[in-house]
Amino acid sequence: AQSVTQPDIHITVSEGASLELRCNYSYGATPYLFWYVQSPGQGLQLLLKYFSGDTLVQGIKGFEAEFKRSQSSFNLRKPSVHWSDAAEYFCAGDDPNNAGNMLTFGGGTRLMVKP
Amino acid sequence: KAGVTQTPRYLIKTRGQQVTLSCSPISGHRSVSWYQQTPGQGLQFLFEYFSETQRNKGNFPGRFSGRQFSNSRSEMNVSTLELGDSALYLCASSATNEQFFGPGTRLTVL
């Protein structure tokens, strides 16, 4: 069965520190991969996506993610965290062999930022 | 372009009732997907509609249904509401493989 796993439920970092959020996937073929951010009571905003090609992808708000096939991972990184980055982050996958859109989400990682 | 809109934003119902939620996609997007978000189960895919046809379906009981109109607007319906249906229901629209989400409808079942 297809799955996406985010091992860390909560992460706390100091403002200005670097950030890495982990994401692992289990799919038959390399999935399309996405990172979304959700602020309290809001919908999901797409940070970045990976379909194929360059394994390091750049997104909005200074985020980047690296696809590593050997580790079945797609970790999200940011060099310097701002207090406004506090939110919940979701990694998601979609099977490229399936017609249409059907995201499988990880459980989410809640990021807290210390002043 | 206007984003994905969902109405209503908040809804309170009692057990046994039914509810209809509405989603208007981004102009030009023909795919609309629905997701349920709960603290216990996280984000789960309900179904996807494309050109008025259900293209994908998640593992939810038949009480959950949807439809899509010729203008791509979509509705989802939940009949015989249960307490466990309390959730944030998110709609997403897409033109390709990238989905854009609306703000959601918060459904509370009492």
PDB file of C-alpha atoms in Angstrom:
ATOM      1  CA  ALA A   1       0.000   0.000   0.000  1.00  0.00           C
ATOM      2  CA  GLN A   2       1.143   3.527  -0.684  1.00  0.00           C
ATOM      3  CA  SER A   3       2.166   5.558   2.322  1.00  0.00           C
ATOM      4  CA  VAL A   4       3.880   8.733   3.383  1.00  0.00           C
ATOM      5  CA  THR A   5       5.462   8.988   6.817  1.00  0.00           C
ATOM      6  CA  GLN A   6       6.582  12.008   8.779  1.00  0.00           C
ATOM      7  CA  PRO A   7       8.514  10.639  11.752  1.00  0.00           C
ATOM      8  CA  ASP A   8       8.463  13.845  13.790  1.00  0.00           C
ATOM      9  CA  ILE A   9       5.124  14.967  15.197  1.00  0.00           C
ATOM     10  CA  HIS A  10       6.513  18.101  16.840  1.00  0.00           C
ATOM     11  CA  ILE A  11       9.705  20.057  16.268  1.00  0.00           C
ATOM     12  CA  THR A  12      10.858  23.177  18.096  1.00  0.00           C
ATOM     13  CA  VAL A  13      13.620  25.369  16.716  1.00  0.00           C
ATOM     14  CA  SER A  14      14.961  28.763  17.676  1.00  0.00           C
ATOM     15  CA  GLU A  15      14.348  31.683  15.382  1.00  0.00           C
ATOM     16  CA  GLY A  16      17.256  32.003  12.979  1.00  0.00           C
ATOM     17  CA  ALA A  17      18.246  28.359  13.289  1.00  0.00           C
ATOM     18  CA  SER A  18      18.138  25.925  10.406  1.00  0.00           C
ATOM     19  CA  LEU A  19      15.275  23.489   9.923  1.00  0.00           C
ATOM     20  CA  GLU A  20      14.877  20.043   8.450  1.00  0.00           C
ATOM     21  CA  LEU A  21      11.562  18.198   8.392  1.00  0.00           C
ATOM     22  CA  ARG A  22      11.668  14.554   7.462  1.00  0.00           C
ATOM     23  CA  CYS A  23       9.433  12.712   5.018  1.00  0.00           C
ATOM     24  CA  ASN A  24       9.623   9.109   3.833  1.00  0.00           C
ATOM     25  CA  TYR A  25       7.472   7.505   1.187  1.00  0.00           C
ATOM     26  CA  SER A  26       6.528   4.007   0.125  1.00  0.00           C
ATOM     27  CA  TYR A  27       5.251   3.686  -3.429  1.00  0.00           C
ATOM     28  CA  GLY A  28       5.659   1.159  -6.213  1.00  0.00           C
ATOM     29  CA  ALA A  29       7.040   3.814  -8.531  1.00  0.00           C
ATOM     30  CA  THR A  30       8.600   7.168  -7.708  1.00  0.00           C
ATOM     31  CA  PRO A  31       5.651   9.328  -6.714  1.00  0.00           C
ATOM     32  CA  TYR A  32       5.032  12.958  -7.291  1.00  0.00           C
ATOM     33  CA  LEU A  33       5.933  14.568  -3.971  1.00  0.00           C
ATOM     34  CA  PHE A  34       4.707  17.721  -2.333  1.00  0.00           C
ATOM     35  CA  TRP A  35       5.148  19.768   0.812  1.00  0.00           C
ATOM     36  CA  TYR A  36       2.224  21.813   2.113  1.00  0.00           C
ATOM     37  CA  VAL A  37       1.965  24.198   5.065  1.00  0.00           C
ATOM     38  CA  GLN A  38      -1.159  24.808   7.117  1.00  0.00           C
ATOM     39  CA  SER A  39      -1.685  27.647   9.566  1.00  0.00           C
ATOM     40  CA  PRO A  40      -4.327  27.193  12.280  1.00  0.00           C
ATOM     41  CA  GLY A  41      -7.839  27.089  10.867  1.00  0.00           C
ATOM     42  CA  GLN A  42      -6.604  27.513   7.311  1.00  0.00           C
ATOM     43  CA  GLY A  43      -6.335  25.426   4.182  1.00  0.00           C
ATOM     44  CA  LEU A  44      -3.140  24.013   2.765  1.00  0.00           C
ATOM     45  CA  GLN A  45      -0.602  26.104   0.903  1.00  0.00           C
ATOM     46  CA  LEU A  46       1.786  24.400  -1.497  1.00  0.00           C
ATOM     47  CA  LEU A  47       5.441  25.062  -0.638  1.00  0.00           C
ATOM     48  CA  LEU A  48       7.096  23.012  -3.342  1.00  0.00           C
ATOM     49  CA  LYS A  49       6.738  19.953  -5.545  1.00  0.00           C
ATOM     50  CA  TYR A  50       8.866  17.262  -7.153  1.00  0.00           C
ATOM     51  CA  PHE A  51       7.855  15.434 -10.302  1.00  0.00           C
ATOM     52  CA  SER A  52      11.176  14.392 -11.838  1.00  0.00           C
ATOM     53  CA  GLY A  53      14.585  15.738 -12.792  1.00  0.00           C
ATOM     54  CA  ASP A  54      16.705  17.844 -10.484  1.00  0.00           C
ATOM     55  CA  THR A  55      16.532  16.296  -7.027  1.00  0.00           C
ATOM     56  CA  LEU A  56      16.888  19.605  -5.198  1.00  0.00           C
ATOM     57  CA  VAL A  57      13.761  21.699  -5.574  1.00  0.00           C
ATOM     58  CA  GLN A  58      13.216  25.258  -4.500  1.00  0.00           C
ATOM     59  CA  GLY A  59       9.936  26.499  -3.156  1.00  0.00           C
ATOM     60  CA  ILE A  60       8.306  29.564  -1.740  1.00  0.00           C
ATOM     61  CA  LYS A  61       9.214  31.321   1.509  1.00  0.00           C
ATOM     62  CA  GLY A  62      12.849  30.184   1.269  1.00  0.00           C
ATOM     63  CA  PHE A  63      12.115  26.455   1.565  1.00  0.00           C
ATOM     64  CA  GLU A  64      13.820  23.729  -0.381  1.00  0.00           C
ATOM     65  CA  ALA A  65      13.545  19.940  -0.453  1.00  0.00           C
ATOM     66  CA  GLU A  66      15.812  17.165  -1.618  1.00  0.00           C
ATOM     67  CA  PHE A  67      14.550  13.957  -3.202  1.00  0.00           C
ATOM     68  CA  LYS A  68      16.693  10.928  -2.337  1.00  0.00           C
ATOM     69  CA  ARG A  69      15.585   7.789  -4.112  1.00  0.00           C
ATOM     70  CA  SER A  70      18.004   5.534  -2.190  1.00  0.00           C
ATOM     71  CA  GLN A  71      16.479   6.639   1.108  1.00  0.00           C
ATOM     72  CA  SER A  72      12.880   7.031  -0.129  1.00  0.00           C
ATOM     73  CA  SER A  73      12.955  10.481   1.378  1.00  0.00           C
ATOM     74  CA  PHE A  74      11.915  13.993   0.516  1.00  0.00           C
ATOM     75  CA  ASN A  75      13.069  16.186   3.394  1.00  0.00           C
ATOM     76  CA  LEU A  76      12.155  19.835   3.671  1.00  0.00           C
ATOM     77  CA  ARG A  77      14.807  22.367   4.695  1.00  0.00           C
ATOM     78  CA  LYS A  78      15.141  26.037   5.472  1.00  0.00           C
ATOM     79  CA  PRO A  79      18.456  27.692   6.377  1.00  0.00           C
ATOM     80  CA  SER A  80      17.024  30.266   8.784  1.00  0.00           C
ATOM     81  CA  VAL A  81      13.612  29.953  10.407  1.00  0.00           C
ATOM     82  CA  HIS A  82      11.382  32.963  11.058  1.00  0.00           C
ATOM     83  CA  TRP A  83       8.726  33.144  13.765  1.00  0.00           C
ATOM     84  CA  SER A  84       6.084  33.266  11.020  1.00  0.00           C
ATOM     85  CA  ASP A  85       7.099  29.759   9.908  1.00  0.00           C
ATOM     86  CA  ALA A  86       5.370  28.276  12.950  1.00  0.00           C
ATOM     87  CA  ALA A  87       2.655  26.061  11.457  1.00  0.00           C
ATOM     88  CA  GLU A  88       1.924  22.457  10.574  1.00  0.00           C
ATOM     89  CA  TYR A  89       3.738  20.950   7.621  1.00  0.00           C
ATOM     90  CA  PHE A  90       2.484  18.077   5.524  1.00  0.00           C
ATOM     91  CA  CYS A  91       4.334  15.905   3.073  1.00  0.00           C
ATOM     92  CA  ALA A  92       2.190  14.244   0.402  1.00  0.00           C
ATOM     93  CA  GLY A  93       2.606  11.843  -2.482  1.00  0.00           C
ATOM     94  CA  ASP A  94       0.639  11.080  -5.623  1.00  0.00           C
ATOM     95  CA  ASP A  95       0.995   7.996  -7.825  1.00  0.00           C
ATOM     96  CA  PRO A  96       2.051   9.118 -11.332  1.00  0.00           C
ATOM     97  CA  ASN A  97       0.567   5.906 -12.790  1.00  0.00           C
ATOM     98  CA  ASN A  98      -2.893   6.817 -11.547  1.00  0.00           C
ATOM     99  CA  ALA A  99      -5.017   9.075 -13.696  1.00  0.00           C
ATOM    100  CA  GLY A 100      -6.045  12.077 -11.747  1.00  0.00           C
ATOM    101  CA  ASN A 101      -5.167  13.514  -8.372  1.00  0.00           C
ATOM    102  CA  MET A 102      -5.272  11.518  -5.159  1.00  0.00           C
ATOM    103  CA  LEU A 103      -2.844  12.709  -2.518  1.00  0.00           C
ATOM    104  CA  THR A 104      -1.665  10.513   0.321  1.00  0.00           C
ATOM    105  CA  PHE A 105      -0.564  12.651   3.237  1.00  0.00           C
ATOM    106  CA  GLY A 106       1.848  12.096   6.052  1.00  0.00           C
ATOM    107  CA  GLY A 107       0.650  12.715   9.574  1.00  0.00           C
ATOM    108  CA  GLY A 108       2.118  16.201   9.688  1.00  0.00           C
ATOM    109  CA  THR A 109       4.855  17.888  11.697  1.00  0.00           C
ATOM    110  CA  ARG A 110       3.976  20.804  13.923  1.00  0.00           C
ATOM    111  CA  LEU A 111       6.744  23.368  13.962  1.00  0.00           C
ATOM    112  CA  MET A 112       7.162  25.695  16.918  1.00  0.00           C
ATOM    113  CA  VAL A 113       9.621  28.584  16.774  1.00  0.00           C
ATOM    114  CA  LYS A 114      11.285  29.901  19.931  1.00  0.00           C
ATOM    115  CA  PRO A 115      12.185  33.584  20.063  1.00  0.00           C
TER     116      PRO A 115
ATOM    117  CA  LYS B   1      -7.154  34.584 -10.421  1.00  0.00           C
ATOM    118  CA  ALA B   2      -9.439  33.923  -7.525  1.00  0.00           C
ATOM    119  CA  GLY B   3      -8.539  30.939  -5.408  1.00  0.00           C
ATOM    120  CA  VAL B   4     -10.604  27.943  -4.414  1.00  0.00           C
ATOM    121  CA  THR B   5     -13.661  28.958  -2.434  1.00  0.00           C
ATOM    122  CA  GLN B   6     -15.679  26.796  -0.096  1.00  0.00           C
ATOM    123  CA  THR B   7     -19.052  27.462   1.455  1.00  0.00           C
ATOM    124  CA  PRO B   8     -20.102  27.516   4.150  1.00  0.00           C
ATOM    125  CA  ARG B   9     -16.967  27.992   6.242  1.00  0.00           C
ATOM    126  CA  TYR B  10     -18.578  26.664   9.404  1.00  0.00           C
ATOM    127  CA  LEU B  11     -21.490  24.348   9.951  1.00  0.00           C
ATOM    128  CA  ILE B  12     -23.123  22.758  12.986  1.00  0.00           C
ATOM    129  CA  LYS B  13     -25.415  19.775  12.540  1.00  0.00           C
ATOM    130  CA  THR B  14     -26.897  17.079  14.747  1.00  0.00           C
ATOM    131  CA  ARG B  15     -26.545  13.340  14.401  1.00  0.00           C
ATOM    132  CA  GLY B  16     -28.737  11.808  11.735  1.00  0.00           C
ATOM    133  CA  GLN B  17     -28.985  14.955   9.652  1.00  0.00           C
ATOM    134  CA  GLN B  18     -27.440  15.386   6.245  1.00  0.00           C
ATOM    135  CA  VAL B  19     -25.198  18.161   4.969  1.00  0.00           C
ATOM    136  CA  THR B  20     -24.062  19.563   1.639  1.00  0.00           C
ATOM    137  CA  LEU B  21     -20.785  21.392   1.195  1.00  0.00           C
ATOM    138  CA  SER B  22     -19.862  23.431  -1.847  1.00  0.00           C
ATOM    139  CA  CYS B  23     -16.583  24.088  -3.628  1.00  0.00           C
ATOM    140  CA  SER B  24     -15.820  26.484  -6.469  1.00  0.00           C
ATOM    141  CA  PRO B  25     -12.504  25.707  -8.167  1.00  0.00           C
ATOM    142  CA  ILE B  26     -10.014  28.071  -9.679  1.00  0.00           C
ATOM    143  CA  SER B  27     -11.212  29.220 -13.084  1.00  0.00           C
ATOM    144  CA  GLY B  28     -10.131  26.756 -15.755  1.00  0.00           C
ATOM    145  CA  HIS B  29      -9.514  23.880 -13.356  1.00  0.00           C
ATOM    146  CA  ARG B  30     -11.544  20.800 -14.231  1.00  0.00           C
ATOM    147  CA  SER B  31     -10.448  18.522 -11.400  1.00  0.00           C
ATOM    148  CA  VAL B  32     -11.884  18.902  -7.913  1.00  0.00           C
ATOM    149  CA  SER B  33     -10.840  16.689  -5.007  1.00  0.00           C
ATOM    150  CA  TRP B  34     -12.192  16.456  -1.491  1.00  0.00           C
ATOM    151  CA  TYR B  35     -10.297  15.592   1.691  1.00  0.00           C
ATOM    152  CA  GLN B  36     -11.321  15.084   5.291  1.00  0.00           C
ATOM    153  CA  GLN B  37      -9.025  16.287   8.067  1.00  0.00           C
ATOM    154  CA  THR B  38      -9.457  15.074  11.650  1.00  0.00           C
ATOM    155  CA  PRO B  39      -7.057  15.074  14.619  1.00  0.00           C
ATOM    156  CA  GLY B  40      -7.189  11.295  14.823  1.00  0.00           C
ATOM    157  CA  GLN B  41      -7.008  10.232  11.182  1.00  0.00           C
ATOM    158  CA  GLY B  42      -5.207  13.193   9.661  1.00  0.00           C
ATOM    159  CA  LEU B  43      -5.819  14.132   6.043  1.00  0.00           C
ATOM    160  CA  GLN B  44      -7.676  11.514   4.065  1.00  0.00           C
ATOM    161  CA  PHE B  45      -8.743  11.530   0.429  1.00  0.00           C
ATOM    162  CA  LEU B  46     -12.485  11.290  -0.156  1.00  0.00           C
ATOM    163  CA  PHE B  47     -12.966  11.510  -3.925  1.00  0.00           C
ATOM    164  CA  GLU B  48     -12.015  13.369  -7.077  1.00  0.00           C
ATOM    165  CA  TYR B  49     -14.230  14.641  -9.865  1.00  0.00           C
ATOM    166  CA  PHE B  50     -13.140  15.510 -13.354  1.00  0.00           C
ATOM    167  CA  SER B  51     -15.468  16.723 -16.091  1.00  0.00           C
ATOM    168  CA  GLU B  52     -18.520  15.795 -14.023  1.00  0.00           C
ATOM    169  CA  THR B  53     -17.332  12.204 -13.479  1.00  0.00           C
ATOM    170  CA  GLN B  54     -15.906  10.640 -10.370  1.00  0.00           C
ATOM    171  CA  ARG B  55     -12.367   9.688 -11.314  1.00  0.00           C
ATOM    172  CA  ASN B  56     -10.963   8.477  -7.990  1.00  0.00           C
ATOM    173  CA  LYS B  57     -12.516   7.379  -4.722  1.00  0.00           C
ATOM    174  CA  GLY B  58     -11.091   6.914  -1.260  1.00  0.00           C
ATOM    175  CA  ASN B  59     -12.129   4.460   1.453  1.00  0.00           C
ATOM    176  CA  PHE B  60     -15.164   6.147   2.887  1.00  0.00           C
ATOM    177  CA  PRO B  61     -18.651   4.726   3.381  1.00  0.00           C
ATOM    178  CA  GLY B  62     -21.423   5.374   0.903  1.00  0.00           C
ATOM    179  CA  ARG B  63     -22.849   8.068   3.186  1.00  0.00           C
ATOM    180  CA  PHE B  64     -20.234  10.312   1.604  1.00  0.00           C
ATOM    181  CA  SER B  65     -21.046  11.291  -1.933  1.00  0.00           C
ATOM    182  CA  GLY B  66     -20.271  14.057  -4.347  1.00  0.00           C
ATOM    183  CA  ARG B  67     -20.989  15.516  -7.708  1.00  0.00           C
ATOM    184  CA  GLN B  68     -19.590  18.026 -10.127  1.00  0.00           C
ATOM    185  CA  PHE B  69     -21.434  20.428 -12.338  1.00  0.00           C
ATOM    186  CA  SER B  70     -20.704  21.541 -15.876  1.00  0.00           C
ATOM    187  CA  ASN B  71     -18.997  24.701 -14.585  1.00  0.00           C
ATOM    188  CA  SER B  72     -16.651  22.458 -12.508  1.00  0.00           C
ATOM    189  CA  ARG B  73     -18.172  23.514  -9.204  1.00  0.00           C
ATOM    190  CA  SER B  74     -18.508  20.568  -6.884  1.00  0.00           C
ATOM    191  CA  GLU B  75     -20.618  19.568  -3.930  1.00  0.00           C
ATOM    192  CA  MET B  76     -20.160  16.832  -1.405  1.00  0.00           C
ATOM    193  CA  ASN B  77     -22.951  15.389   0.663  1.00  0.00           C
ATOM    194  CA  VAL B  78     -22.846  13.460   3.899  1.00  0.00           C
ATOM    195  CA  SER B  79     -26.025  11.693   4.910  1.00  0.00           C
ATOM    196  CA  THR B  80     -26.992  10.338   8.318  1.00  0.00           C
ATOM    197  CA  LEU B  81     -24.305  12.303  10.099  1.00  0.00           C
ATOM    198  CA  GLU B  82     -22.314  10.667  12.881  1.00  0.00           C
ATOM    199  CA  LEU B  83     -20.277  12.320  15.616  1.00  0.00           C
ATOM    200  CA  GLY B  84     -17.124  11.054  13.923  1.00  0.00           C
ATOM    201  CA  ASP B  85     -17.904  13.081  10.806  1.00  0.00           C
ATOM    202  CA  SER B  86     -16.881  16.229  12.654  1.00  0.00           C
ATOM    203  CA  ALA B  87     -13.905  17.437  10.670  1.00  0.00           C
ATOM    204  CA  LEU B  88     -12.419  20.066   8.423  1.00  0.00           C
ATOM    205  CA  TYR B  89     -13.413  19.261   4.848  1.00  0.00           C
ATOM    206  CA  LEU B  90     -10.974  20.558   2.298  1.00  0.00           C
ATOM    207  CA  CYS B  91     -11.536  20.952  -1.394  1.00  0.00           C
ATOM    208  CA  ALA B  92      -8.714  21.212  -3.917  1.00  0.00           C
ATOM    209  CA  SER B  93      -8.741  22.062  -7.594  1.00  0.00           C
ATOM    210  CA  SER B  94      -6.216  21.198 -10.246  1.00  0.00           C
ATOM    211  CA  ALA B  95      -5.415  21.722 -13.894  1.00  0.00           C
ATOM    212  CA  THR B  96      -2.515  19.258 -13.916  1.00  0.00           C
ATOM    213  CA  ASN B  97      -0.783  17.375 -11.097  1.00  0.00           C
ATOM    214  CA  GLU B  98      -0.646  20.267  -8.660  1.00  0.00           C
ATOM    215  CA  GLN B  99      -3.560  20.803  -6.304  1.00  0.00           C
ATOM    216  CA  PHE B 100      -4.629  24.115  -4.829  1.00  0.00           C
ATOM    217  CA  PHE B 101      -6.637  23.986  -1.637  1.00  0.00           C
ATOM    218  CA  GLY B 102      -9.490  26.064  -0.367  1.00  0.00           C
ATOM    219  CA  PRO B 103      -9.839  27.262   3.239  1.00  0.00           C
ATOM    220  CA  GLY B 104     -12.096  24.361   4.185  1.00  0.00           C
ATOM    221  CA  THR B 105     -15.493  23.895   5.789  1.00  0.00           C
ATOM    222  CA  ARG B 106     -15.452  23.132   9.505  1.00  0.00           C
ATOM    223  CA  LEU B 107     -18.288  20.690  10.228  1.00  0.00           C
ATOM    224  CA  THR B 108     -19.308  20.008  13.806  1.00  0.00           C
ATOM    225  CA  VAL B 109     -21.763  17.209  14.500  1.00  0.00           C
ATOM    226  CA  LEU B 110     -23.524  17.329  17.884  1.00  0.00           C
TER     227      LEU B 110
END
